PDB file of C-alpha atoms in Angstrom:
ATOM      1  CA  GLU A1119      -0.267  -0.256   0.224  1.00  0.00           C
ATOM      2  CA  ALA A1120       1.503   3.459  -0.892  1.00  0.00           C
ATOM      3  CA  GLY A1121       1.957   5.933   1.952  1.00  0.00           C
ATOM      4  CA  VAL A1122       0.880   9.582   1.795  1.00  0.00           C
ATOM      5  CA  ALA A1123       3.216  11.483  -0.583  1.00  0.00           C
ATOM      6  CA  GLN A1124       3.870  15.094  -0.086  1.00  0.00           C
ATOM      7  CA  SER A1125       6.249  17.373  -2.507  1.00  0.00           C
ATOM      8  CA  PRO A1126       8.166  18.962  -2.327  1.00  0.00           C
ATOM      9  CA  ARG A1127      10.955  17.671   0.517  1.00  0.00           C
ATOM     10  CA  TYR A1128      12.410  21.232   0.834  1.00  0.00           C
ATOM     11  CA  LYS A1129      12.000  24.651   0.135  1.00  0.00           C
ATOM     12  CA  ILE A1130      14.103  27.985   0.489  1.00  0.00           C
ATOM     13  CA  ILE A1131      12.295  31.175  -0.499  1.00  0.00           C
ATOM     14  CA  GLU A1132      12.352  34.688   0.655  1.00  0.00           C
ATOM     15  CA  LYS A1133       9.913  36.569   2.937  1.00  0.00           C
ATOM     16  CA  ARG A1134       6.842  37.837   1.252  1.00  0.00           C
ATOM     17  CA  GLN A1135       6.937  35.224  -1.512  1.00  0.00           C
ATOM     18  CA  SER A1136       4.781  32.355  -2.092  1.00  0.00           C
ATOM     19  CA  VAL A1137       4.776  28.439  -1.799  1.00  0.00           C
ATOM     20  CA  ALA A1138       2.780  26.221  -2.382  1.00  0.00           C
ATOM     21  CA  PHE A1139       2.628  21.977  -1.099  1.00  0.00           C
ATOM     22  CA  TRP A1140       1.230  18.879  -2.453  1.00  0.00           C
ATOM     23  CA  CYS A1141      -0.694  15.882  -0.375  1.00  0.00           C
ATOM     24  CA  ASN A1142      -1.645  12.853  -2.090  1.00  0.00           C
ATOM     25  CA  PRO A1143      -3.431  10.903   0.595  1.00  0.00           C
ATOM     26  CA  ILE A1144      -3.597   6.911   0.912  1.00  0.00           C
ATOM     27  CA  SER A1145      -6.391   5.842  -1.747  1.00  0.00           C
ATOM     28  CA  GLY A1146      -9.526   5.795   0.212  1.00  0.00           C
ATOM     29  CA  HIS A1147      -8.676   7.812   3.412  1.00  0.00           C
ATOM     30  CA  ALA A1148     -11.298  10.071   3.323  1.00  0.00           C
ATOM     31  CA  THR A1149     -10.018  12.244   6.105  1.00  0.00           C
ATOM     32  CA  LEU A1150      -6.564  14.700   5.300  1.00  0.00           C
ATOM     33  CA  TYR A1151      -4.975  16.840   8.074  1.00  0.00           C
ATOM     34  CA  TRP A1152      -2.410  19.362   7.335  1.00  0.00           C
ATOM     35  CA  TYR A1153       0.042  20.279  10.088  1.00  0.00           C
ATOM     36  CA  GLN A1154       2.630  22.681  11.044  1.00  0.00           C
ATOM     37  CA  GLN A1155       5.643  21.853  12.867  1.00  0.00           C
ATOM     38  CA  ILE A1156       8.224  24.434  13.938  1.00  0.00           C
ATOM     39  CA  LEU A1157      11.902  22.746  15.256  1.00  0.00           C
ATOM     40  CA  GLY A1158      11.116  21.680  18.835  1.00  0.00           C
ATOM     41  CA  GLN A1159       7.443  21.489  18.879  1.00  0.00           C
ATOM     42  CA  GLY A1160       4.533  19.143  18.650  1.00  0.00           C
ATOM     43  CA  PRO A1161       2.848  19.326  14.936  1.00  0.00           C
ATOM     44  CA  LYS A1162       0.188  21.940  14.952  1.00  0.00           C
ATOM     45  CA  LEU A1163      -3.132  21.331  12.924  1.00  0.00           C
ATOM     46  CA  LEU A1164      -3.804  23.925  10.525  1.00  0.00           C
ATOM     47  CA  ILE A1165      -6.585  22.948   8.571  1.00  0.00           C
ATOM     48  CA  GLN A1166      -8.609  19.516   8.682  1.00  0.00           C
ATOM     49  CA  PHE A1167     -10.511  17.990   5.208  1.00  0.00           C
ATOM     50  CA  GLN A1168     -13.308  15.310   5.424  1.00  0.00           C
ATOM     51  CA  ASN A1169     -13.332  14.724   1.214  1.00  0.00           C
ATOM     52  CA  ASN A1170     -13.359  17.984  -0.169  1.00  0.00           C
ATOM     53  CA  GLY A1171     -15.336  19.652   2.944  1.00  0.00           C
ATOM     54  CA  VAL A1172     -13.695  21.482   5.673  1.00  0.00           C
ATOM     55  CA  VAL A1173     -14.172  20.076   8.934  1.00  0.00           C
ATOM     56  CA  ASP A1174     -11.732  22.718  10.999  1.00  0.00           C
ATOM     57  CA  ASP A1175      -9.528  25.227   9.761  1.00  0.00           C
ATOM     58  CA  SER A1176      -9.324  27.545  12.867  1.00  0.00           C
ATOM     59  CA  GLN A1177      -6.090  27.596  13.370  1.00  0.00           C
ATOM     60  CA  LEU A1178      -5.231  28.618   9.784  1.00  0.00           C
ATOM     61  CA  PRO A1179      -4.001  31.648   9.490  1.00  0.00           C
ATOM     62  CA  LYS A1180      -6.462  32.729   6.757  1.00  0.00           C
ATOM     63  CA  ASP A1181      -4.693  35.702   5.834  1.00  0.00           C
ATOM     64  CA  ARG A1182      -2.006  34.092   4.269  1.00  0.00           C
ATOM     65  CA  PHE A1183      -2.791  30.431   4.070  1.00  0.00           C
ATOM     66  CA  SER A1184      -5.110  28.860   2.050  1.00  0.00           C
ATOM     67  CA  ALA A1185      -5.871  25.169   1.597  1.00  0.00           C
ATOM     68  CA  GLU A1186      -7.902  23.067  -0.785  1.00  0.00           C
ATOM     69  CA  ARG A1187      -8.721  19.612  -1.587  1.00  0.00           C
ATOM     70  CA  LEU A1188      -9.946  18.938  -4.959  1.00  0.00           C
ATOM     71  CA  LYS A1189     -12.545  16.419  -5.576  1.00  0.00           C
ATOM     72  CA  GLY A1190     -11.606  14.674  -2.238  1.00  0.00           C
ATOM     73  CA  VAL A1191      -8.260  13.113  -2.986  1.00  0.00           C
ATOM     74  CA  ASP A1192      -5.646  15.274  -4.104  1.00  0.00           C
ATOM     75  CA  SER A1193      -4.830  18.625  -1.170  1.00  0.00           C
ATOM     76  CA  THR A1194      -2.794  21.793  -1.880  1.00  0.00           C
ATOM     77  CA  LEU A1195      -1.970  24.072   1.092  1.00  0.00           C
ATOM     78  CA  LYS A1196      -0.136  27.343  -0.238  1.00  0.00           C
ATOM     79  CA  ILE A1197       1.032  30.523   1.772  1.00  0.00           C
ATOM     80  CA  GLN A1198       1.085  33.591   0.448  1.00  0.00           C
ATOM     81  CA  PRO A1199       3.173  36.295   1.508  1.00  0.00           C
ATOM     82  CA  ALA A1200       5.604  34.173   3.170  1.00  0.00           C
ATOM     83  CA  LYS A1201       7.035  35.605   6.602  1.00  0.00           C
ATOM     84  CA  LEU A1202      10.046  34.282   8.781  1.00  0.00           C
ATOM     85  CA  GLU A1203       8.018  33.014  11.382  1.00  0.00           C
ATOM     86  CA  ASP A1204       6.140  30.351   9.003  1.00  0.00           C
ATOM     87  CA  SER A1205       9.674  28.423   8.710  1.00  0.00           C
ATOM     88  CA  ALA A1206       8.712  24.829   9.832  1.00  0.00           C
ATOM     89  CA  VAL A1207       8.172  21.376   8.377  1.00  0.00           C
ATOM     90  CA  TYR A1208       4.745  21.234   6.660  1.00  0.00           C
ATOM     91  CA  LEU A1209       3.395  17.620   7.699  1.00  0.00           C
ATOM     92  CA  CYS A1210       0.105  15.989   5.785  1.00  0.00           C
ATOM     93  CA  ALA A1211      -2.070  13.240   7.101  1.00  0.00           C
ATOM     94  CA  SER A1212      -4.666  11.159   5.938  1.00  0.00           C
ATOM     95  CA  SER A1213      -7.016   8.658   7.833  1.00  0.00           C
ATOM     96  CA  PRO A1214      -9.601   6.361   6.727  1.00  0.00           C
ATOM     97  CA  ARG A1215     -12.015   7.764   9.182  1.00  0.00           C
ATOM     98  CA  GLY A1216     -15.337   8.274   7.605  1.00  0.00           C
ATOM     99  CA  PRO A1217     -18.005  11.180   7.817  1.00  0.00           C
ATOM    100  CA  GLN A1218     -18.467  12.877  11.008  1.00  0.00           C
ATOM    101  CA  GLY A1219     -20.414  10.895  13.477  1.00  0.00           C
ATOM    102  CA  ARG A1220     -19.723   7.517  11.495  1.00  0.00           C
ATOM    103  CA  PHE A1221     -16.031   6.432  12.392  1.00  0.00           C
ATOM    104  CA  GLY A1222     -14.093   3.185  11.000  1.00  0.00           C
ATOM    105  CA  THR A1223     -12.663   1.022  13.243  1.00  0.00           C
ATOM    106  CA  ASN A1224      -8.953   2.141  11.959  1.00  0.00           C
ATOM    107  CA  GLU A1225      -8.407   5.687  13.040  1.00  0.00           C
ATOM    108  CA  LYS A1226      -4.894   6.145  12.924  1.00  0.00           C
ATOM    109  CA  LEU A1227      -3.188   8.758  10.788  1.00  0.00           C
ATOM    110  CA  PHE A1228      -0.689   8.400   8.019  1.00  0.00           C
ATOM    111  CA  PHE A1229       2.093  10.730   7.553  1.00  0.00           C
ATOM    112  CA  GLY A1230       3.922  11.954   4.294  1.00  0.00           C
ATOM    113  CA  SER A1231       7.595  12.941   4.759  1.00  0.00           C
ATOM    114  CA  GLY A1232       6.412  16.720   5.002  1.00  0.00           C
ATOM    115  CA  THR A1233       8.033  19.287   3.544  1.00  0.00           C
ATOM    116  CA  GLN A1234      10.220  21.670   5.142  1.00  0.00           C
ATOM    117  CA  LEU A1235      10.053  25.460   4.268  1.00  0.00           C
ATOM    118  CA  SER A1236      12.967  27.630   5.183  1.00  0.00           C
ATOM    119  CA  VAL A1237      12.036  31.579   5.206  1.00  0.00           C
ATOM    120  CA  LEU A1238      15.098  33.879   4.662  1.00  0.00           C
TER     121      LEU A1238
ATOM    122  CA  LYS B 767      -9.362  23.450  24.646  1.00  0.00           C
ATOM    123  CA  GLN B 768      -7.114  20.240  25.186  1.00  0.00           C
ATOM    124  CA  GLU B 769      -3.673  20.647  26.076  1.00  0.00           C
ATOM    125  CA  VAL B 770      -0.945  17.577  26.035  1.00  0.00           C
ATOM    126  CA  THR B 771       2.049  17.396  28.128  1.00  0.00           C
ATOM    127  CA  GLN B 772       4.839  15.097  27.517  1.00  0.00           C
ATOM    128  CA  ILE B 773       7.627  14.368  30.177  1.00  0.00           C
ATOM    129  CA  PRO B 774      10.533  13.729  30.130  1.00  0.00           C
ATOM    130  CA  ALA B 775      11.579  16.553  27.159  1.00  0.00           C
ATOM    131  CA  ALA B 776      14.777  14.357  26.600  1.00  0.00           C
ATOM    132  CA  LEU B 777      16.284  11.162  27.863  1.00  0.00           C
ATOM    133  CA  SER B 778      19.618   9.380  27.507  1.00  0.00           C
ATOM    134  CA  VAL B 779      19.881   6.009  28.420  1.00  0.00           C
ATOM    135  CA  PRO B 780      22.095   2.908  27.978  1.00  0.00           C
ATOM    136  CA  GLU B 781      20.982   0.221  25.843  1.00  0.00           C
ATOM    137  CA  GLY B 782      18.556  -2.931  27.832  1.00  0.00           C
ATOM    138  CA  GLU B 783      17.082  -0.160  29.848  1.00  0.00           C
ATOM    139  CA  ASN B 784      13.213  -0.340  30.417  1.00  0.00           C
ATOM    140  CA  LEU B 785      11.959   3.015  29.993  1.00  0.00           C
ATOM    141  CA  VAL B 786       8.827   4.869  30.672  1.00  0.00           C
ATOM    142  CA  LEU B 787       7.238   7.733  28.774  1.00  0.00           C
ATOM    143  CA  ASN B 788       4.360   9.983  29.736  1.00  0.00           C
ATOM    144  CA  CYS B 789       1.670  11.652  28.344  1.00  0.00           C
ATOM    145  CA  SER B 790      -0.754  13.980  30.014  1.00  0.00           C
ATOM    146  CA  PHE B 791      -3.419  15.817  29.005  1.00  0.00           C
ATOM    147  CA  THR B 792      -6.030  18.244  30.546  1.00  0.00           C
ATOM    148  CA  ASP B 793      -9.390  16.848  29.083  1.00  0.00           C
ATOM    149  CA  SER B 794     -10.786  13.299  30.206  1.00  0.00           C
ATOM    150  CA  ALA B 795     -13.280  12.953  27.084  1.00  0.00           C
ATOM    151  CA  ILE B 796     -10.882  11.273  24.890  1.00  0.00           C
ATOM    152  CA  TYR B 797     -12.224   9.430  21.636  1.00  0.00           C
ATOM    153  CA  ASN B 798      -8.655   8.146  21.379  1.00  0.00           C
ATOM    154  CA  LEU B 799      -4.820   8.174  22.191  1.00  0.00           C
ATOM    155  CA  GLN B 800      -2.412   7.393  20.003  1.00  0.00           C
ATOM    156  CA  TRP B 801       1.795   7.470  19.906  1.00  0.00           C
ATOM    157  CA  PHE B 802       4.276   7.979  17.294  1.00  0.00           C
ATOM    158  CA  ARG B 803       8.045   8.007  16.529  1.00  0.00           C
ATOM    159  CA  GLN B 804       9.572  10.743  14.778  1.00  0.00           C
ATOM    160  CA  ASP B 805      12.993  10.147  13.146  1.00  0.00           C
ATOM    161  CA  PRO B 806      15.008  13.052  12.761  1.00  0.00           C
ATOM    162  CA  GLY B 807      14.046  14.658   8.969  1.00  0.00           C
ATOM    163  CA  LYS B 808      11.019  12.513   8.787  1.00  0.00           C
ATOM    164  CA  GLY B 809       7.349  12.491   8.972  1.00  0.00           C
ATOM    165  CA  LEU B 810       5.654   9.856  12.211  1.00  0.00           C
ATOM    166  CA  THR B 811       4.735   6.530  12.395  1.00  0.00           C
ATOM    167  CA  SER B 812       1.993   5.636  14.136  1.00  0.00           C
ATOM    168  CA  LEU B 813       3.038   3.203  17.020  1.00  0.00           C
ATOM    169  CA  LEU B 814       0.147   2.627  19.064  1.00  0.00           C
ATOM    170  CA  LEU B 815      -3.625   3.668  19.355  1.00  0.00           C
ATOM    171  CA  ILE B 816      -5.945   3.261  22.249  1.00  0.00           C
ATOM    172  CA  GLN B 817      -9.482   3.133  22.073  1.00  0.00           C
ATOM    173  CA  SER B 818     -11.266   5.521  24.509  1.00  0.00           C
ATOM    174  CA  SER B 819     -12.565   2.265  26.010  1.00  0.00           C
ATOM    175  CA  GLN B 820      -9.574   0.515  26.198  1.00  0.00           C
ATOM    176  CA  ARG B 821      -6.486   0.538  29.075  1.00  0.00           C
ATOM    177  CA  GLU B 822      -3.774  -0.871  26.922  1.00  0.00           C
ATOM    178  CA  GLN B 823      -2.220  -1.895  23.753  1.00  0.00           C
ATOM    179  CA  THR B 824       1.308  -3.994  23.306  1.00  0.00           C
ATOM    180  CA  SER B 825       2.695  -4.296  19.676  1.00  0.00           C
ATOM    181  CA  GLY B 826       6.563  -6.168  20.527  1.00  0.00           C
ATOM    182  CA  ARG B 827       8.656  -4.293  22.733  1.00  0.00           C
ATOM    183  CA  LEU B 828       5.703  -1.408  22.815  1.00  0.00           C
ATOM    184  CA  ASN B 829       3.327  -1.418  25.659  1.00  0.00           C
ATOM    185  CA  ALA B 830       0.659   2.287  26.028  1.00  0.00           C
ATOM    186  CA  SER B 831      -1.745   2.491  29.195  1.00  0.00           C
ATOM    187  CA  LEU B 832      -4.345   4.906  29.090  1.00  0.00           C
ATOM    188  CA  ASP B 833      -6.041   6.403  32.439  1.00  0.00           C
ATOM    189  CA  LYS B 834      -8.407   8.332  31.574  1.00  0.00           C
ATOM    190  CA  SER B 835      -9.659   9.921  34.982  1.00  0.00           C
ATOM    191  CA  SER B 836      -5.935  10.848  35.762  1.00  0.00           C
ATOM    192  CA  GLY B 837      -5.131  12.187  32.190  1.00  0.00           C
ATOM    193  CA  ARG B 838      -2.602  10.299  31.795  1.00  0.00           C
ATOM    194  CA  SER B 839      -0.874   7.366  29.379  1.00  0.00           C
ATOM    195  CA  THR B 840       2.479   5.894  29.161  1.00  0.00           C
ATOM    196  CA  LEU B 841       4.610   4.330  26.632  1.00  0.00           C
ATOM    197  CA  TYR B 842       6.726   1.612  27.938  1.00  0.00           C
ATOM    198  CA  ILE B 843       9.750   0.221  26.211  1.00  0.00           C
ATOM    199  CA  ALA B 844      11.020  -2.940  27.434  1.00  0.00           C
ATOM    200  CA  ALA B 845      14.824  -3.476  26.583  1.00  0.00           C
ATOM    201  CA  SER B 846      16.003  -0.496  24.486  1.00  0.00           C
ATOM    202  CA  GLN B 847      17.724  -0.661  21.551  1.00  0.00           C
ATOM    203  CA  PRO B 848      20.053   1.784  20.032  1.00  0.00           C
ATOM    204  CA  GLY B 849      17.310   1.641  16.847  1.00  0.00           C
ATOM    205  CA  ASP B 850      14.656   2.883  19.135  1.00  0.00           C
ATOM    206  CA  SER B 851      16.576   6.271  19.038  1.00  0.00           C
ATOM    207  CA  ALA B 852      13.564   8.331  17.990  1.00  0.00           C
ATOM    208  CA  THR B 853      11.550  11.154  19.251  1.00  0.00           C
ATOM    209  CA  TYR B 854       8.065  10.309  20.328  1.00  0.00           C
ATOM    210  CA  LEU B 855       4.907  12.131  20.334  1.00  0.00           C
ATOM    211  CA  CYS B 856       1.392  11.556  22.126  1.00  0.00           C
ATOM    212  CA  ALA B 857      -1.474  12.738  19.717  1.00  0.00           C
ATOM    213  CA  VAL B 858      -5.158  13.016  21.937  1.00  0.00           C
ATOM    214  CA  THR B 859      -8.414  12.829  19.972  1.00  0.00           C
ATOM    215  CA  THR B 860     -11.171  14.794  21.882  1.00  0.00           C
ATOM    216  CA  SER B 861     -15.084  13.478  21.752  1.00  0.00           C
ATOM    217  CA  GLY B 862     -17.403  15.814  20.271  1.00  0.00           C
ATOM    218  CA  GLY B 863     -16.649  18.901  17.759  1.00  0.00           C
ATOM    219  CA  SER B 864     -14.067  18.162  14.980  1.00  0.00           C
ATOM    220  CA  TYR B 865     -12.075  15.471  16.662  1.00  0.00           C
ATOM    221  CA  ILE B 866      -8.770  16.499  15.940  1.00  0.00           C
ATOM    222  CA  PRO B 867      -5.439  14.983  17.195  1.00  0.00           C
ATOM    223  CA  THR B 868      -3.713  17.433  19.252  1.00  0.00           C
ATOM    224  CA  PHE B 869       0.060  16.549  19.639  1.00  0.00           C
ATOM    225  CA  GLY B 870       2.253  17.108  22.747  1.00  0.00           C
ATOM    226  CA  ARG B 871       5.918  18.463  21.995  1.00  0.00           C
ATOM    227  CA  GLY B 872       7.704  15.183  22.809  1.00  0.00           C
ATOM    228  CA  THR B 873      10.247  13.181  24.302  1.00  0.00           C
ATOM    229  CA  SER B 874      13.395  13.241  22.301  1.00  0.00           C
ATOM    230  CA  LEU B 875      15.103   9.402  23.164  1.00  0.00           C
ATOM    231  CA  ILE B 876      18.513   8.583  22.640  1.00  0.00           C
ATOM    232  CA  VAL B 877      20.030   5.089  23.291  1.00  0.00           C
ATOM    233  CA  HIS B 878      23.448   4.332  23.630  1.00  0.00           C
ATOM    234  CA  PRO B 879      25.210   1.302  23.064  1.00  0.00           C
TER     235      PRO B 879
END
């Protein structure tokens, strides 16, 4: 079974530039998450999708961050314009969990390798 | 709002020791708790998942326990090996709302030969 795919693996940009990250979840997984992990900290949720709908984006800085999940499969996360404090690893995860209120028996999260972003 | 704390932040032990890593959470109305391993520069790998109705889960040399009433989980690693060196994170999914997994900062483990 293929895992969660993310690209690019690394990205270096200057502040005020824009950047986009791509995620392809495990086939059939309904739930997709984007997490931000700053060095030395635990991952912090940015946005959760259930199929192609947003379940929670309360911690997404919407003035600069945006995300979409077209057709309930692949997802992209964009930052425009980037700030120095956006330097972090951006992790995508997926789960087989079904629609909210009806959960599958396997709730495990499967993570991609992440995109390490450096903003100079 | 769920808050997750992991103690200790870092741990260095000689090979062969039995270890206990701790995870505490503030809201006991949890749906599940997961332990993850993260190697440097890589994503997270799920080790064990404990449902709210369970008390423990075991996989090989790993055993995770859950005590909802006290808001604590422990990860027990038996007979540690250098290959166990990594950061271990716990994530708590709270019942109700969006069922978002909330992570602790992790425990950085070094097992030296």
